[in-house]
GROMACS .gro file of C-alpha atoms in nm:
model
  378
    1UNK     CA    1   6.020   0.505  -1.463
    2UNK     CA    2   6.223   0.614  -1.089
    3UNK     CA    3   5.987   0.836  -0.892
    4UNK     CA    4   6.267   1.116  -0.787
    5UNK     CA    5   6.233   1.305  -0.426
    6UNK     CA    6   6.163   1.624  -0.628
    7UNK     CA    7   5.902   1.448  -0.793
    8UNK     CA    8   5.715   1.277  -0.505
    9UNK     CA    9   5.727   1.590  -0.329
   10UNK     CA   10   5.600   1.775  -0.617
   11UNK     CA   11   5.318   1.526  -0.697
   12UNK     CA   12   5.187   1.575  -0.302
   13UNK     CA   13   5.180   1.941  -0.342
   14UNK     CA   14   4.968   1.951  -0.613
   15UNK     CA   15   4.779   1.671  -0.446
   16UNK     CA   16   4.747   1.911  -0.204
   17UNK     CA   17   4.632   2.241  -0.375
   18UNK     CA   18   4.381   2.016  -0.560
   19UNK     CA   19   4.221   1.916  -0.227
   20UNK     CA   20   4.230   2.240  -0.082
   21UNK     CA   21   4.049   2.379  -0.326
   22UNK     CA   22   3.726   2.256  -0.213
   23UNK     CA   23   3.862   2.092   0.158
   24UNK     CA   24   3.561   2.118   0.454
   25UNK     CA   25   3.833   2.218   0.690
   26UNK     CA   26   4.182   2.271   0.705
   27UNK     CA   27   4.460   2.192   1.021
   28UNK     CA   28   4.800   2.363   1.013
   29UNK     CA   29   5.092   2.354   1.247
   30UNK     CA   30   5.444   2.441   1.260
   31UNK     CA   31   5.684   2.394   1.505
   32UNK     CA   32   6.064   2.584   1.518
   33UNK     CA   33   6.236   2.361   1.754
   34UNK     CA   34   6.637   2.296   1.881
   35UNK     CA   35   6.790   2.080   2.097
   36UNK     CA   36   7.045   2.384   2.143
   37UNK     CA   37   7.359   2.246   2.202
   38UNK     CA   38   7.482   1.880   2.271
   39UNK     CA   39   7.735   1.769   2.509
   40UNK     CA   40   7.842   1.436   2.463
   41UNK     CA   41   8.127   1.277   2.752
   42UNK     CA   42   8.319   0.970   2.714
   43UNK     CA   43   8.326   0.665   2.443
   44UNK     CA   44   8.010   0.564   2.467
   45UNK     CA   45   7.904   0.882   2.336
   46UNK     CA   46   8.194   0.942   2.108
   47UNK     CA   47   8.251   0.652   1.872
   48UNK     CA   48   8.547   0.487   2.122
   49UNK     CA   49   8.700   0.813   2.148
   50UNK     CA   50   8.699   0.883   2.550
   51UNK     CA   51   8.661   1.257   2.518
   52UNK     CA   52   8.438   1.538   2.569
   53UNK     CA   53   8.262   1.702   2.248
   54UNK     CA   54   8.044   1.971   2.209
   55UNK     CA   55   7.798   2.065   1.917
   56UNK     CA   56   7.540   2.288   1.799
   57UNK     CA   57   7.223   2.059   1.793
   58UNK     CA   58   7.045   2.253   1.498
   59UNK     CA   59   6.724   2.392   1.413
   60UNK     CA   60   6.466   2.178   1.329
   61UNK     CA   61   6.138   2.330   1.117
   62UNK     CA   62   5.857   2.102   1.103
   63UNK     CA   63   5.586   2.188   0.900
   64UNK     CA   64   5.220   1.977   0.917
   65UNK     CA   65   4.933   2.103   0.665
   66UNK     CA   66   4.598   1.871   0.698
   67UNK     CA   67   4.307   1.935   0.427
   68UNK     CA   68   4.005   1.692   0.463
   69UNK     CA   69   3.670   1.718   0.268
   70UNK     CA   70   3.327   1.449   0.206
   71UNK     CA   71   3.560   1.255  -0.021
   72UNK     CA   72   3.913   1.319  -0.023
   73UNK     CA   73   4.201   1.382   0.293
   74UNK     CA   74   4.536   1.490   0.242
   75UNK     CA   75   4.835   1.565   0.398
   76UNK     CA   76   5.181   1.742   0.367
   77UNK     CA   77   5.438   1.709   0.647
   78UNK     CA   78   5.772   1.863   0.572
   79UNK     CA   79   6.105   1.845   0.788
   80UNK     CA   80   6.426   2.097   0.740
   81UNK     CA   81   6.694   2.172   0.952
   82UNK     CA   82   6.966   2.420   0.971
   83UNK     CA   83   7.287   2.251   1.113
   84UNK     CA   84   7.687   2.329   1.081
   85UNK     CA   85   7.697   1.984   0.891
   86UNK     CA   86   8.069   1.935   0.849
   87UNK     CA   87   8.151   2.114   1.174
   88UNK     CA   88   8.226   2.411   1.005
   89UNK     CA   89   7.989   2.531   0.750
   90UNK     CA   90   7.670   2.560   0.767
   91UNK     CA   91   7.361   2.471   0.552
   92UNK     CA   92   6.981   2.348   0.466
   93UNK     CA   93   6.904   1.967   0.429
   94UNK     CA   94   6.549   1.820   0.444
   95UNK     CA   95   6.499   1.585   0.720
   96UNK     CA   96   6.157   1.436   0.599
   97UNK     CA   97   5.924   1.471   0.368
   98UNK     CA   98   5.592   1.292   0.415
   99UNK     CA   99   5.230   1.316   0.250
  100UNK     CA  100   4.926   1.145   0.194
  101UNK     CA  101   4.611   1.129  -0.060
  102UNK     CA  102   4.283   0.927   0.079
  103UNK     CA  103   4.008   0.912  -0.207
  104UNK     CA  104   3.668   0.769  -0.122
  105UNK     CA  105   3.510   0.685  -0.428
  106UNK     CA  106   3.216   0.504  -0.255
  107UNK     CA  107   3.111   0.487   0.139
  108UNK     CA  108   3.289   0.190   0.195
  109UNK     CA  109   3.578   0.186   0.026
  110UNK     CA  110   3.931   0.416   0.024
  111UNK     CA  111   4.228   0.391  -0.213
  112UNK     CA  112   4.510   0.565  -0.023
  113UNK     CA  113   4.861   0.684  -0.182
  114UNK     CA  114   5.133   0.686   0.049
  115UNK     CA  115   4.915   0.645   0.371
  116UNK     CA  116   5.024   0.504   0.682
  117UNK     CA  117   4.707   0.281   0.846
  118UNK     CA  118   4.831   0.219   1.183
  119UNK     CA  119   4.671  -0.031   1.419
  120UNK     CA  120   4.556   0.104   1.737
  121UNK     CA  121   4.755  -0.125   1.916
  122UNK     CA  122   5.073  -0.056   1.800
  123UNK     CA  123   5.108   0.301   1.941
  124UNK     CA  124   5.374   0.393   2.170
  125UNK     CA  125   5.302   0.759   2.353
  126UNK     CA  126   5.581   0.808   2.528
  127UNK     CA  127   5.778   0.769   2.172
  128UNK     CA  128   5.452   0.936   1.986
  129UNK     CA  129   5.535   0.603   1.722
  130UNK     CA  130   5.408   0.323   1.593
  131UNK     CA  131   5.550  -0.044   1.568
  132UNK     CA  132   5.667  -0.039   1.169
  133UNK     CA  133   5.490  -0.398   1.160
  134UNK     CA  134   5.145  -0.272   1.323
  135UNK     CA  135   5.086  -0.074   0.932
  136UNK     CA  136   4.771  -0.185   0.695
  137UNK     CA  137   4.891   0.095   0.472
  138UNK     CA  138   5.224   0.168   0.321
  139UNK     CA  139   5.458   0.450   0.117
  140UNK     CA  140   5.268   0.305  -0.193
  141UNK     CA  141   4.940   0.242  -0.280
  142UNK     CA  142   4.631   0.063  -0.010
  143UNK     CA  143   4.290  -0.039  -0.040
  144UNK     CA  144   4.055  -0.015   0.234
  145UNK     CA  145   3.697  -0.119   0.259
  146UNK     CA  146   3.458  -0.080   0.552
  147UNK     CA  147   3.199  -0.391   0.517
  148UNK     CA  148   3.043  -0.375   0.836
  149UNK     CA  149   3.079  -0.094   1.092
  150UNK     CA  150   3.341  -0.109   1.304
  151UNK     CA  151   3.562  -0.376   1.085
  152UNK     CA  152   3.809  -0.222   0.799
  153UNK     CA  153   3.983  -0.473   0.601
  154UNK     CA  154   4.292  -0.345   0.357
  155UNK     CA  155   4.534  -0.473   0.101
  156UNK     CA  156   4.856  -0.247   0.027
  157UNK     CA  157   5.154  -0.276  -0.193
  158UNK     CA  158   5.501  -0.030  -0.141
  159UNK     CA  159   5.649   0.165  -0.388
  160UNK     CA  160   6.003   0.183  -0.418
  161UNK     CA  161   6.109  -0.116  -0.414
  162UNK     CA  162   6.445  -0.281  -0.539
  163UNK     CA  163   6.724  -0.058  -0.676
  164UNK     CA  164   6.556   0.137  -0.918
  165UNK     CA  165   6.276   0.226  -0.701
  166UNK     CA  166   5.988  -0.036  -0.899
  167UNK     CA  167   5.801  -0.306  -0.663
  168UNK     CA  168   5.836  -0.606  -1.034
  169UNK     CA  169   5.562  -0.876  -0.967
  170UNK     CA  170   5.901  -1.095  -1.004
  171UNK     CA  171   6.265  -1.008  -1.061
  172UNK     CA  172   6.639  -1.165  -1.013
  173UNK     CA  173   6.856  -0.981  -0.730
  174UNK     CA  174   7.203  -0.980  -0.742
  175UNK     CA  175   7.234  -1.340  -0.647
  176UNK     CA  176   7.020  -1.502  -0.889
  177UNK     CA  177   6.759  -1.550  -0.675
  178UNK     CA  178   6.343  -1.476  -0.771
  179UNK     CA  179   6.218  -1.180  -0.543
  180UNK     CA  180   5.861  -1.168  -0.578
  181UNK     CA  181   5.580  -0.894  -0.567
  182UNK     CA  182   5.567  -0.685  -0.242
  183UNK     CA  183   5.240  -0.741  -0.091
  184UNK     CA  184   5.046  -0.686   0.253
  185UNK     CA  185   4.755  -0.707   0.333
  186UNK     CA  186   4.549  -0.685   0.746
  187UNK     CA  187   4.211  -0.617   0.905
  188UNK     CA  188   4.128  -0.423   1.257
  189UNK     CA  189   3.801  -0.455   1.423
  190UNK     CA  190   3.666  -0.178   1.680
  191UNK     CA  191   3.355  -0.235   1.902
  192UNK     CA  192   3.243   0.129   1.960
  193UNK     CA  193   3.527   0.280   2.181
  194UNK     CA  194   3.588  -0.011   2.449
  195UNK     CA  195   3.855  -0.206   2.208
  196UNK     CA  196   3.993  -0.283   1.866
  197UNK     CA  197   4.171  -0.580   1.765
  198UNK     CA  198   4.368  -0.623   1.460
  199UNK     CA  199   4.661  -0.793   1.247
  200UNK     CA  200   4.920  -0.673   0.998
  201UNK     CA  201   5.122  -0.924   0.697
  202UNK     CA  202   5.376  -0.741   0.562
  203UNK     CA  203   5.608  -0.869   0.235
  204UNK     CA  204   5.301  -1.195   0.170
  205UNK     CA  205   5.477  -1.388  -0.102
  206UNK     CA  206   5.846  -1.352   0.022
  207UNK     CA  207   5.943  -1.621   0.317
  208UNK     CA  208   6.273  -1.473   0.403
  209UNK     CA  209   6.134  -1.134   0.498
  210UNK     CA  210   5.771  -1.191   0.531
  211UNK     CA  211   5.675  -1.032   0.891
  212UNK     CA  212   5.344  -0.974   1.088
  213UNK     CA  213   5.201  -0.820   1.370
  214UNK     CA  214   4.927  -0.820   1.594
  215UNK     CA  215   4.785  -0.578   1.846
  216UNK     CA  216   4.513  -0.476   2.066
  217UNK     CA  217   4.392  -0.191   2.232
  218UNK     CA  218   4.165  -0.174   2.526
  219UNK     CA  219   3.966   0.130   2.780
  220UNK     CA  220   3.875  -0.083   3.073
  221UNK     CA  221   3.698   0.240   3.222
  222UNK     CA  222   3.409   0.395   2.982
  223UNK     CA  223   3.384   0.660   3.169
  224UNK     CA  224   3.772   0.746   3.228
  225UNK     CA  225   4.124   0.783   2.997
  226UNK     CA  226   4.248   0.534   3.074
  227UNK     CA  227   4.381   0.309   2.799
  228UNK     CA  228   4.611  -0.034   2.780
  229UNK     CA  229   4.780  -0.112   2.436
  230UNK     CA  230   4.948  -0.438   2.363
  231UNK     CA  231   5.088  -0.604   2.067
  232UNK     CA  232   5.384  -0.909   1.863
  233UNK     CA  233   5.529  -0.845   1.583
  234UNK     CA  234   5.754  -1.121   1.408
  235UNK     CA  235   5.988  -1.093   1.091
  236UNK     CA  236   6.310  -1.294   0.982
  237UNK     CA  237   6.396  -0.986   0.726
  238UNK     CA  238   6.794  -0.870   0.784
  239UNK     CA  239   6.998  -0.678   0.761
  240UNK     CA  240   7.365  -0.585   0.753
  241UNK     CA  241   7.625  -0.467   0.971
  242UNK     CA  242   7.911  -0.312   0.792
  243UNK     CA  243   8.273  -0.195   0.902
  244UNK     CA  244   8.514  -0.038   0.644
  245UNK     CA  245   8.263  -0.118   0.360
  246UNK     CA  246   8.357  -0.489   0.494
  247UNK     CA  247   8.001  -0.717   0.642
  248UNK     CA  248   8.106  -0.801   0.991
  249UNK     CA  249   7.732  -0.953   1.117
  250UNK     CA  250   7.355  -0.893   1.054
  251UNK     CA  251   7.092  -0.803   1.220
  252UNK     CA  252   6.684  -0.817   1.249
  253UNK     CA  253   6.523  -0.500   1.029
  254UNK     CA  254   6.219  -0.543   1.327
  255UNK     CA  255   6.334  -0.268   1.521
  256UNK     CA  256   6.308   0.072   1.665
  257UNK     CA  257   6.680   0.229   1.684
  258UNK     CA  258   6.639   0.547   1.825
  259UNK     CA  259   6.429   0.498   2.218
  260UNK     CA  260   6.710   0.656   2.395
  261UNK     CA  261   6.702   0.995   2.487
  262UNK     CA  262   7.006   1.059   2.311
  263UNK     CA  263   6.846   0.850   2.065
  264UNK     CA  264   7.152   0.628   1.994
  265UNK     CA  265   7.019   0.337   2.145
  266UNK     CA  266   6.719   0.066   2.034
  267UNK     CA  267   6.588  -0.285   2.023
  268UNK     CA  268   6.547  -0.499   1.751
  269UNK     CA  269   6.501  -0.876   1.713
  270UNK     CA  270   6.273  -1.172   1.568
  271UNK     CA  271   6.019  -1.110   1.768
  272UNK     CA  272   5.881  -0.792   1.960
  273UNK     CA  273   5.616  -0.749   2.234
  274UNK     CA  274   5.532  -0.411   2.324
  275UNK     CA  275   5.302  -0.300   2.591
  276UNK     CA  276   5.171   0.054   2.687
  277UNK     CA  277   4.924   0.207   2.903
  278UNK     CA  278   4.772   0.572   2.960
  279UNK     CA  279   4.584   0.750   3.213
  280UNK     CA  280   4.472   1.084   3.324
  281UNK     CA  281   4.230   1.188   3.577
  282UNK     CA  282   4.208   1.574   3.604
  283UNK     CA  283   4.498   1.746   3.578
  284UNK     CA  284   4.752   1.444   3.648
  285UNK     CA  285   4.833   1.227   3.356
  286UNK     CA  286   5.064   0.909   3.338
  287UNK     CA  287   5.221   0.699   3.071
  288UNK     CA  288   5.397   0.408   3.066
  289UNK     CA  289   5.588   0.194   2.775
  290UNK     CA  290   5.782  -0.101   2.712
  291UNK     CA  291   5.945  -0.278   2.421
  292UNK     CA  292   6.168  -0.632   2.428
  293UNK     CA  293   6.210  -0.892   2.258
  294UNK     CA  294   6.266  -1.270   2.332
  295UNK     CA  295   6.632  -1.258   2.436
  296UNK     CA  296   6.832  -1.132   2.085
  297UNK     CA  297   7.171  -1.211   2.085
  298UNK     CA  298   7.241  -0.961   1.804
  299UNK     CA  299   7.059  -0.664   2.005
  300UNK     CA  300   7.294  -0.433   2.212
  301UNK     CA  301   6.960  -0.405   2.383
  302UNK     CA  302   6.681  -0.640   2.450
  303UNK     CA  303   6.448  -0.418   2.681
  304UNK     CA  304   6.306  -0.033   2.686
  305UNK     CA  305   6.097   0.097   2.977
  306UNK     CA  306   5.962   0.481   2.990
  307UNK     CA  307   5.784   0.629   3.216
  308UNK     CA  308   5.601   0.982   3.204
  309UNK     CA  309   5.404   1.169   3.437
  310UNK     CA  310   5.206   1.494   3.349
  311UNK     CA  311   5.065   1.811   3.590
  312UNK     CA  312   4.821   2.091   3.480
  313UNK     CA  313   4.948   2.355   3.668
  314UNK     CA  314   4.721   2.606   3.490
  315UNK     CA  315   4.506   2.593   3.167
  316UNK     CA  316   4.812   2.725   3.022
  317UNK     CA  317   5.098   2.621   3.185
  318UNK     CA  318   5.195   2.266   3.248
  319UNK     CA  319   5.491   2.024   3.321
  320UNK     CA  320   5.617   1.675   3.272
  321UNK     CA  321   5.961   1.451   3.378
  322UNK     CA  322   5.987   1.143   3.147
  323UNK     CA  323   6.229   0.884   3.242
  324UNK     CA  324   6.399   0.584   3.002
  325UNK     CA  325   6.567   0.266   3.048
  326UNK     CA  326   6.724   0.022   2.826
  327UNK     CA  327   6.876  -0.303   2.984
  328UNK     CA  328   7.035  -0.600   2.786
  329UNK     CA  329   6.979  -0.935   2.970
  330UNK     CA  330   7.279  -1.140   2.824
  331UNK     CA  331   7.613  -1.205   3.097
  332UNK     CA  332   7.828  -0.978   2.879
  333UNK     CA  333   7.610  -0.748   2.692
  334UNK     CA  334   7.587  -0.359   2.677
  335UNK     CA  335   7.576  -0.096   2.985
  336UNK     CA  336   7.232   0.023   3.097
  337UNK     CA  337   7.157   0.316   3.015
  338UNK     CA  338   6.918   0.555   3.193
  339UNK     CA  339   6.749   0.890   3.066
  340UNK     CA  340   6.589   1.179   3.191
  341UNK     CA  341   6.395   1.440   3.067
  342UNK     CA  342   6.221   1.704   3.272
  343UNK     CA  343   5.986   1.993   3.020
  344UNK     CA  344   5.746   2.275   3.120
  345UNK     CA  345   5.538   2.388   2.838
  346UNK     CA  346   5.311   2.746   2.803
  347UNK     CA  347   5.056   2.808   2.600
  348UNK     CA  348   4.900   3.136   2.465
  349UNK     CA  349   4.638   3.123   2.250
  350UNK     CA  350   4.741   2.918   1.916
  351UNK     CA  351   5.137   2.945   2.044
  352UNK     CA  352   5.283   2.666   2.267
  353UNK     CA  353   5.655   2.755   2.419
  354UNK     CA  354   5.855   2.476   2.619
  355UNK     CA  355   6.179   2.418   2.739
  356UNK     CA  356   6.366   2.131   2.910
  357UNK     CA  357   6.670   1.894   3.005
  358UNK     CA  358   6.804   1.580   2.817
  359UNK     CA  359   7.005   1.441   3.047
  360UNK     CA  360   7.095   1.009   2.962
  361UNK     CA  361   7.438   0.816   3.152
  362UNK     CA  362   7.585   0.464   2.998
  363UNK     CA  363   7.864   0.293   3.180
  364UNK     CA  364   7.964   0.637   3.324
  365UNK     CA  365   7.956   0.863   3.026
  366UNK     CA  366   7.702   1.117   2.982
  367UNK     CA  367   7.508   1.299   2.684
  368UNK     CA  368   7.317   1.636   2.744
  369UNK     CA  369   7.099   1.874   2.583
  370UNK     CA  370   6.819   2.131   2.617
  371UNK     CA  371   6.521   2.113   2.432
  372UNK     CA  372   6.352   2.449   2.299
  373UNK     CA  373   6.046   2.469   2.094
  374UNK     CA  374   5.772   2.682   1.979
  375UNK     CA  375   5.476   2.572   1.833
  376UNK     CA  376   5.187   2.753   1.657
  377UNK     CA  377   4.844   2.585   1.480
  378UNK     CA  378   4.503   2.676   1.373
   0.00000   0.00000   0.00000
């Protein structure tokens, strides 16, 4: 039996209503947000074409709603967006739809549906993302247990697997060959709050697109914010580059495609070190990111830098300038491109308003837009 979108999303909300029923508290935010209008100049923003293009960016709704109780969590978090989708007419779509059930039968054990277990050290803030390899959990179902405090151990298999959507203990794909069960498994271990250490397996019993990760996350300074993050991650999987419904090369599914400001740009390869550090002392705060791999061939890009730094100007008003990079090391590779993005944010009470610039240049061509959001939680 195919588990439909209408159906997933269906199960989660009465997930949800079940939990709420008798949930010890409750988190909700929404956020309306648009990018306003996007102004992309010259081919490397247009497909080739060297021309100038405008658009309406859309408007994004994001939706969060967060019940936990003594034994059970849960989580909805539903994307829309209102867009001229053709150009010319516009319409609905969702964007996402995510959820999650945690059950804790016992103290030390949890059997999650659909839960995403991220490793400390896998977090990028600057993206607000994690590493897809740095996951204990998965869009299936994942078994945690706690044996001793501070160590969690888990085992996970995905749902939706293979073309109709079923994750067989074996099958034959569509050249004969045996594709066995999808299977991962990892531990993390966390001495109070000075570090955590931990490892990921993804895909166990298949050689060709087994991958793994491991990551670590550190706070030198007890007594300060200030936290280092560093982690590998390793997988042979591929995928496929296609032209005219035609395969003109491949490429490694260990990736994160969308770093850019414009978000058209990535890195992907074999293997992938990121690194990442935060700080804040008072009202100042800094940030700092990077992501590369071990000199891809098949990567338009095989390094991402940001940088982020962060003023208190009130306790409601406050401002930050975030700046990207992505460089490609080989003789003939891809332009650099550079990013920045200045945003002032005010808050009143359970509203947050902010406003800024996107503003990224490759090889002399140019993409712009102006971020506008409004937030609201309690």
């Amino acid at each position: 039996m195919k588990i439909n979108f209408k159906g997933a999303v269906a199960f989660a909300a009465a997930a949800l209503l079940s939990v709420s029923a008798f949930a010890q508290s409750v988190e909700f935010t929404n956020e309306l947000s648009s990018d306003v209008a996007t102004i992309r100049k010259g081919k490397v923003y247009n497909g080739g074409e060297d021309e100038t293009t405008k658009d309406f960016a859309g408007l994004e709704e994001n939706v969060v709603a967060t019940f936990t109780s003594e034994k059970v969590d849960a989580e909805l978090d539903v994307t829309f967006i209102l867009d001229d989708w053709n150009d010319k007419n516009f319409g609905f779509a969702w964007d996402d739809v995510s959820w999650f059930v945690e059950y804790r039968p016992v103290e030390k054990i949890a059997l999650g549906f659909h839960e995403d277990v991220w490793l400390e050290g896998s977090y990028l803030p600057i993206y607000d993302d994690n590493v897809a390899l740095g996951n204990l959990g998965s869009e299936g179902f994942t078994v945690a247990a706690t044996p001793i405090e501070g160590l969690k151990i888990a085992v996970t298999v995905p749902f939706g697997e293979g073309d109709d959507g079923v994750n067989y203990f074996t099958r034959k794909d569509e050249d004969d060959e045996t594709v066995k069960l999808n299977i991962g498994f990892g531990a993390e271990y966390a001495f109070e709050e000075m570090f955590t250490v931990g490892a990921a397996v993804s895909n166990v019993a298949d050689s060709d697109n087994r991958g793994f990760g491991v990551y670590a996350m550190l706070k030198p300074l007890a007594e300060q914010d200030f936290v280092i993050r560093v982690g590998y991650s390793y997988s042979k999987a591929e995928g496929e580059i296609t032209e005219d419904d035609e395969v003109v090369g491949k490429y490694y599914e260990n990736k994160i495609d969308d770093l850019s400001i414009s978000e058209d740009f990535g890195v992907f390869g074999k293997s992938l070190f990121n690194v990442s550090v935060e700080y804040s002392l008072d009202a100042l705060s800094f940030s700092a990111e990077t992501l590369f791999n071990t000199d891809d061939k098949s990567s338009d890009y095989d390094m991402y830098f940001a940088a982020c730094v962060g003023y208190e100007l009130s306790e409601s008003l406050s401002a930050d300038v975030t700046g990207k990079f992505l460089f490609d090391n080989s003789s003939n590779g891809a332009e650099s491109v550079i990013g920045v993005n200045p945003n002032v944010a005010y808050t009143f009470g359970n509203h947050t308003f902010s406003a800024g610039l996107n503003y990224e240049t490759c090889d002399g061509d140019s993409f712009i837009s102006i971020p506008l959001s409004w937030g609201y939680s309690f």
